[in-house]
Coordinates of C-alpha atoms (C1' of nucleotides) in Angstrom, one line a residue:
Chain A
M1 CA 22.9 -15.3 11.9
E2 CA 19.3 -15.6 10.9
D3 CA 17.9 -14.9 14.5
I4 CA 19.9 -11.8 14.6
M5 CA 18.4 -10.0 11.5
L6 CA 16.2 -7.8 11.1
N7 CA 12.7 -8.9 9.9
L8 CA 12.2 -7.3 6.5
G9 CA 9.1 -7.3 4.6
Y10 CA 7.8 -6.3 1.0
A11 CA 4.4 -4.8 -0.6
C12 CA 2.1 -7.1 -2.7
I13 CA 3.5 -7.7 -5.3
N14 CA 6.2 -10.8 -6.0
T15 CA 8.3 -10.3 -9.4
E16 CA 9.2 -13.9 -9.3
L17 CA 6.0 -15.5 -9.2
S18 CA 4.1 -12.8 -11.0
K19 CA 6.5 -14.2 -14.0
E20 CA 4.4 -17.7 -13.4
K21 CA 1.1 -15.5 -13.3
I22 CA 0.8 -15.8 -9.6
T23 CA -0.6 -12.8 -8.3
T24 CA -3.6 -11.1 -6.3
N25 CA -3.8 -7.9 -8.0
R26 CA -6.5 -9.6 -10.6
T27 CA -8.8 -6.6 -11.0
M28 CA -10.9 -5.2 -14.0
I29 CA -12.0 -1.5 -15.0
R30 CA -15.5 -0.3 -14.6
K31 CA -16.6 -0.9 -17.9
T32 CA -16.3 -4.5 -17.5
F33 CA -17.5 -4.8 -14.1
D34 CA -21.2 -3.2 -15.4
Q35 CA -20.9 -6.1 -17.8
K36 CA -19.6 -8.9 -16.2
G37 CA -20.8 -8.0 -12.3
I38 CA -20.0 -9.8 -9.0
T39 CA -19.9 -13.5 -10.9
Y40 CA -16.6 -12.0 -12.5
A41 CA -15.4 -10.3 -9.2
S42 CA -16.1 -13.4 -7.6
E43 CA -13.4 -15.5 -9.5
L44 CA -10.9 -13.1 -9.8
A45 CA -11.5 -12.5 -6.1
L46 CA -10.9 -16.6 -5.7
Q47 CA -7.8 -16.7 -7.8
N48 CA -6.4 -13.7 -5.9
V49 CA -7.0 -15.4 -2.5
K50 CA -5.8 -19.2 -3.8
D51 CA -2.3 -17.0 -5.0
L52 CA -2.3 -15.6 -1.7
K53 CA -1.7 -18.4 0.1
T54 CA 1.1 -19.3 -2.7
I55 CA 2.7 -15.9 -1.8
I56 CA 2.5 -16.9 1.8
A57 CA 3.8 -20.3 1.2
W58 CA 7.0 -18.7 -0.5
N59 CA 7.8 -16.3 1.9
A60 CA 8.3 -18.8 4.5
K61 CA 10.5 -20.9 2.0
N62 CA 12.3 -18.2 2.1
N63 CA 12.6 -17.2 5.7
I64 CA 10.1 -13.8 4.9
H65 CA 7.8 -13.3 7.7
F66 CA 6.3 -9.4 7.2
Y67 CA 4.4 -9.2 4.0
R68 CA 1.7 -5.9 2.9
M69 CA -1.2 -7.7 1.4
S70 CA -2.3 -5.7 -1.5
S71 CA -5.4 -3.8 -1.6
D72 CA -6.7 -5.1 -5.0
M73 CA -7.7 -8.8 -4.3
F74 CA -11.4 -8.2 -4.1
P75 CA -12.2 -6.2 -7.3
W76 CA -14.5 -3.3 -6.9
A77 CA -15.4 -4.8 -3.2
T78 CA -17.5 -1.6 -2.2
E79 CA -19.6 -2.2 -4.5
Y80 CA -21.4 -5.3 -2.8
R81 CA -21.1 -7.5 0.4
M82 CA -18.9 -10.2 0.5
E83 CA -21.3 -12.9 1.1
E84 CA -22.9 -11.9 -2.2
L85 CA -19.7 -13.1 -4.3
P86 CA -21.1 -17.0 -5.7
D87 CA -17.8 -18.1 -4.2
F88 CA -17.9 -17.0 -1.2
E89 CA -17.4 -19.9 0.7
Q90 CA -14.6 -21.5 -0.9
I91 CA -13.0 -17.6 -0.5
E92 CA -13.9 -18.1 2.9
E93 CA -12.0 -21.1 3.3
A94 CA -9.2 -20.3 1.0
M95 CA -8.8 -17.3 3.0
F96 CA -8.6 -19.1 6.7
Q97 CA -5.8 -21.3 5.3
A98 CA -4.0 -18.8 4.1
G99 CA -4.4 -16.6 7.5
L100 CA -3.7 -20.3 9.3
L101 CA -0.3 -20.8 7.1
A102 CA 0.4 -17.2 8.1
S103 CA 0.4 -17.8 11.7
Q104 CA 1.8 -21.1 11.6
N105 CA 4.7 -18.8 10.2
N106 CA 4.8 -16.5 12.4
M107 CA 4.6 -13.9 9.5
R108 CA 3.3 -10.5 9.9
L109 CA 0.3 -9.8 7.4
T110 CA -0.8 -6.0 7.3
M111 CA -2.5 -3.5 4.6
H112 CA -2.2 -0.2 3.0
P113 CA -5.2 1.3 2.2
G114 CA -5.1 3.5 -0.8
P115 CA -4.6 7.5 -1.1
F116 CA -8.1 8.1 -1.6
N117 CA -9.1 7.2 1.9
K118 CA -9.2 10.7 3.4
L119 CA -10.9 10.0 6.9
C120 CA -10.7 13.9 7.5
S121 CA -12.2 15.4 4.3
P122 CA -14.1 18.0 5.6
N123 CA -16.8 16.7 2.2
E124 CA -19.4 13.7 4.2
D125 CA -19.7 11.6 0.7
V126 CA -15.7 11.3 0.3
V127 CA -16.0 10.3 4.3
V128 CA -18.5 7.7 4.1
G129 CA -16.6 6.2 0.9
T130 CA -13.1 6.3 2.9
I131 CA -15.2 4.3 5.9
K132 CA -16.4 1.9 3.4
D133 CA -13.1 1.1 1.7
L134 CA -11.7 0.5 5.8
E135 CA -14.1 -1.3 6.2
V136 CA -13.5 -3.8 3.4
H137 CA -9.9 -3.8 4.6
G138 CA -11.3 -4.9 8.0
R139 CA -13.3 -7.6 6.8
I140 CA -10.9 -8.9 4.7
M141 CA -8.2 -9.3 8.1
D142 CA -11.3 -10.6 9.7
L143 CA -11.5 -13.3 7.2
L144 CA -7.9 -14.2 7.4
C145 CA -8.2 -14.7 11.4
L146 CA -5.5 -12.0 12.3
P147 CA -5.4 -10.0 15.2
K148 CA -7.6 -7.4 16.3
S149 CA -4.2 -5.4 16.7
P150 CA -1.9 -2.9 14.9
Y151 CA 0.0 -6.2 14.5
A152 CA -2.1 -7.0 11.8
K153 CA -2.2 -3.2 10.6
I154 CA -3.9 -1.3 8.5
N155 CA -2.3 1.5 7.8
I156 CA -3.3 5.2 6.2
H157 CA -2.3 8.7 5.8
V158 CA -3.9 11.0 7.5
G159 CA -5.0 12.2 4.2
G160 CA -5.6 16.2 3.4
A161 CA -4.7 19.6 5.1
Y162 CA -7.6 22.1 3.5
N163 CA -5.4 24.7 4.5
D164 CA -6.8 23.8 7.9
K165 CA -5.0 21.1 9.5
P166 CA -5.9 21.5 13.0
M167 CA -9.7 20.9 11.0
A168 CA -8.8 18.1 9.3
L169 CA -6.5 16.5 12.2
V170 CA -10.3 16.8 14.3
N171 CA -12.2 15.2 11.4
F172 CA -9.8 12.7 10.9
C173 CA -10.2 11.7 15.2
K174 CA -13.9 12.2 15.1
N175 CA -14.2 9.8 12.5
F176 CA -12.1 7.8 13.7
D177 CA -15.1 6.8 16.1
R178 CA -17.5 5.7 13.2
L179 CA -15.3 2.6 12.4
S180 CA -16.0 -0.6 13.3
D181 CA -14.1 -2.7 15.8
S182 CA -12.2 -4.3 13.2
V183 CA -10.6 -1.4 11.7
K184 CA -10.4 0.6 15.0
T185 CA -8.0 -1.7 16.6
R186 CA -6.0 -2.4 13.2
L187 CA -5.6 1.1 12.4
T188 CA -2.2 3.3 12.0
V189 CA -1.0 6.6 10.3
E190 CA 2.2 7.2 8.7
N191 CA 4.1 10.4 8.2
D192 CA 4.0 12.1 4.5
D193 CA 6.7 13.0 2.2
K194 CA 5.6 16.9 1.9
D195 CA 5.7 19.6 4.7
S196 CA 1.9 20.7 3.0
L197 CA 1.2 17.7 4.6
Y198 CA 1.9 15.7 8.2
S199 CA 5.2 15.4 10.1
T200 CA 5.8 12.5 12.3
K201 CA 5.9 14.6 15.2
E202 CA 2.4 16.5 14.1
L203 CA 0.9 13.2 13.7
F204 CA 2.3 12.6 17.6
N205 CA 0.1 15.4 18.6
G206 CA -2.5 15.4 16.5
V207 CA -3.6 11.8 16.0
F208 CA -1.7 9.4 18.6
K209 CA -2.8 12.3 21.7
Q210 CA -6.3 12.1 20.8
I211 CA -7.0 9.0 19.6
G212 CA -4.1 6.6 20.6
I213 CA -3.8 4.5 17.5
P214 CA 0.1 4.0 16.5
I215 CA 2.4 6.0 14.1
V216 CA 4.2 4.2 11.0
H217 CA 7.0 6.1 10.5
D218 CA 8.6 6.0 7.0
Q219 CA 12.2 7.2 7.3
H220 CA 12.0 8.2 3.1
H221 CA 9.1 10.5 3.8
H222 CA 10.7 12.0 7.0
T223 CA 13.8 13.3 5.1
L224 CA 10.7 15.2 2.9
C225 CA 8.6 16.8 6.1
T226 CA 10.8 16.3 9.4
G227 CA 8.6 18.2 11.5
G228 CA 12.3 19.6 12.8
L229 CA 13.3 16.6 14.2
S230 CA 16.0 14.4 13.4
Q231 CA 15.3 11.0 12.0
Q232 CA 16.6 9.2 15.3
D233 CA 14.1 11.4 17.4
A234 CA 11.2 11.1 15.0
M235 CA 11.3 7.5 15.1
E236 CA 11.9 7.2 17.9
L237 CA 8.5 9.7 18.8
A238 CA 6.8 7.1 16.9
L239 CA 8.2 3.7 18.5
Q240 CA 6.4 5.2 21.7
T241 CA 3.1 5.0 20.1
W242 CA 2.8 1.1 19.8
G243 CA 2.6 -0.2 23.2
D244 CA 3.1 -3.8 23.5
V245 CA 3.1 -4.1 20.0
K246 CA 6.3 -4.4 17.8
P247 CA 6.4 -1.4 15.5
V248 CA 6.6 -1.2 12.1
I249 CA 9.0 1.6 10.2
H250 CA 9.3 1.7 6.5
Y251 CA 12.0 2.0 4.7
S252 CA 12.7 2.8 0.8
Q253 CA 15.6 4.9 -0.7
S254 CA 15.4 8.1 -3.4
R255 CA 15.1 7.0 -7.0
C256 CA 17.0 10.2 -8.0
V257 CA 20.5 8.8 -6.3
E258 CA 19.7 6.0 -8.1
H259 CA 18.6 6.8 -11.3
N260 CA 19.7 10.6 -11.7
E261 CA 17.3 11.6 -13.6
A262 CA 16.3 15.6 -13.5
K263 CA 12.5 14.7 -13.5
T264 CA 12.8 12.1 -10.8
K265 CA 10.7 13.3 -8.1
P266 CA 12.9 13.2 -4.8
Q267 CA 9.6 11.1 -3.3
A268 CA 9.7 8.1 -5.5
H269 CA 11.1 5.2 -4.7
S270 CA 14.2 3.3 -6.0
D271 CA 14.4 0.0 -7.7
S272 CA 16.8 -1.8 -5.0
Y273 CA 18.9 -0.6 -2.2
W274 CA 22.8 0.4 -1.7
T275 CA 22.8 1.5 1.7
A276 CA 20.9 -0.7 4.6
V277 CA 18.6 0.6 6.9
D278 CA 19.7 2.2 10.4
T279 CA 17.3 1.3 13.3
F280 CA 18.7 2.7 15.5
G281 CA 19.3 -0.1 17.7
H282 CA 15.8 -0.8 17.9
D283 CA 13.8 -4.3 17.5
V284 CA 11.3 -3.2 14.7
D285 CA 9.7 -5.2 11.9
V286 CA 10.6 -2.5 8.4
M287 CA 8.5 -2.7 5.3
L288 CA 10.5 -2.3 2.3
E289 CA 9.3 -0.3 -0.4
A290 CA 11.2 -0.7 -3.3
K291 CA 10.5 -1.5 -7.1
F292 CA 11.9 -4.8 -6.9
K293 CA 10.5 -6.0 -4.2
E294 CA 11.1 -9.2 -2.7
Q295 CA 14.7 -8.7 -4.4
A296 CA 15.2 -5.8 -3.4
L297 CA 14.7 -7.7 0.0
F298 CA 17.4 -10.1 -0.4
K299 CA 20.0 -7.2 -1.7
M300 CA 19.1 -5.3 1.7
R301 CA 19.7 -8.7 3.8
E302 CA 23.1 -8.7 1.7
L303 CA 23.5 -5.3 3.0
L304 CA 23.2 -5.9 6.7
A305 CA 24.9 -9.2 6.6
F306 CA 27.7 -6.7 5.3
N307 CA 27.7 -4.3 7.9
E308 CA 27.4 -7.1 10.9
C309 CA 30.2 -8.9 9.4
I310 CA 32.2 -5.4 9.8
A311 CA 30.7 -4.9 13.4
A312 CA 32.4 -7.8 13.8
K313 CA 35.9 -7.3 13.2
Chain B
dC1 C1' 0.0 -12.1 -29.3
dC2 C1' 1.4 -7.5 -28.0
dA3 C1' 2.3 -2.1 -28.2
dG4 C1' 0.1 1.8 -26.4
dG5 C1' -3.5 3.9 -24.4
dT6 C1' -6.7 3.5 -20.4
dC7 C1' -8.1 3.2 -16.1
dA8 C1' -12.9 4.2 -9.8
dA9 C1' -11.7 7.1 -5.9
dG10 C1' -9.6 12.8 -3.5
dG11 C1' -6.4 16.2 -3.1
dG12 C1' -1.8 18.5 -3.8
dA13 C1' 1.3 20.0 -7.3
dG14 C1' 2.9 21.8 -11.2
dT15 C1' 1.9 23.9 -15.9
Chain C
dA1 C1' -8.6 23.9 -16.2
dC2 C1' -5.6 20.2 -16.9
dT3 C1' -2.2 16.6 -15.7
dC4 C1' 0.5 14.0 -12.9
dC5 C1' 1.6 11.1 -8.7
dC6 C1' 0.5 8.3 -4.9
dT7 C1' 1.7 2.4 -1.2
dT8 C1' 1.1 -1.0 -5.6
dG9 C1' 0.5 -1.2 -12.7
dA10 C1' -3.1 -4.1 -14.6
dC11 C1' -6.7 -4.1 -18.1
dC12 C1' -8.5 -3.7 -22.5
dT13 C1' -8.5 -2.6 -27.3
dG14 C1' -6.9 -2.6 -32.2
dG15 C1' -3.7 -4.5 -35.6

DNA sequence: CCAGGTCAAGGGAGT
DNA sequence: ACTCCCTTGACCTGG
């Protein structure tokens, strides 16, 4: 049963472990960073990295083999070089051990840098800041000894439209060349959740055809920005971009439907799931985005198992 | 100890 | 011009 189950993943927080203060999100505000500096950043990062290993072990125990790591593991990481952290040697060792444990358990680890990354921006300062942040992500994955491939993807959105999508897409592709191999080999792009930004089809033409990086197809986003394609057609278009690497899709359900609150945006994610993800028969890894995290993943397992039960009859 | 206000980044959208 | 939101709430302060 387990081996025919879809490979499901969840993002960043483990709600069960966070009750015991096991988390990889320890950070600080600017004022504290100014006061305490990289000594404190180092302490937080070391604790985060140690807990990452605990989360990986927990995942393995629960037969979860896909996990998105937090971008907050290293507070203010763009403000210093990792080697400058007083605990760097310990951090390096802990990262190596965490990556090893993931690899031994065949666990796919990925990242999703924040919405402030705008590789397409016409503003050079914004691009420089984006490159800096992406390089931090690449470095983290290198320290974990993860593959230089979209198997260990660093997934971002194109980022902006500026009333001139062709210009923005050209910028994105041009600036891609300024990244190191650590980032280039892992970078993927995800479709957006509003028509003013980028559908899977637009990414296929504007990014994949130009620089060949894979597309992460988010099914929920697709319903809000279809580009004129059906769910299945758009997803299959995205799957073509992955080559030998197993593709990733994102799945979430609408908070509106779940909560029936008027002011909830259609983009918002639900707490949990009530409909099983449909992969249209394709072998893909599914990153689940729901507030209840690993608990929602367990719910999804039940939904999938129930469907298999029905199908078997 | 806790509730409530506050908190890096860019851009889009709503008020 | 201002505020909220985004892949993710966590931090900090005053009581």
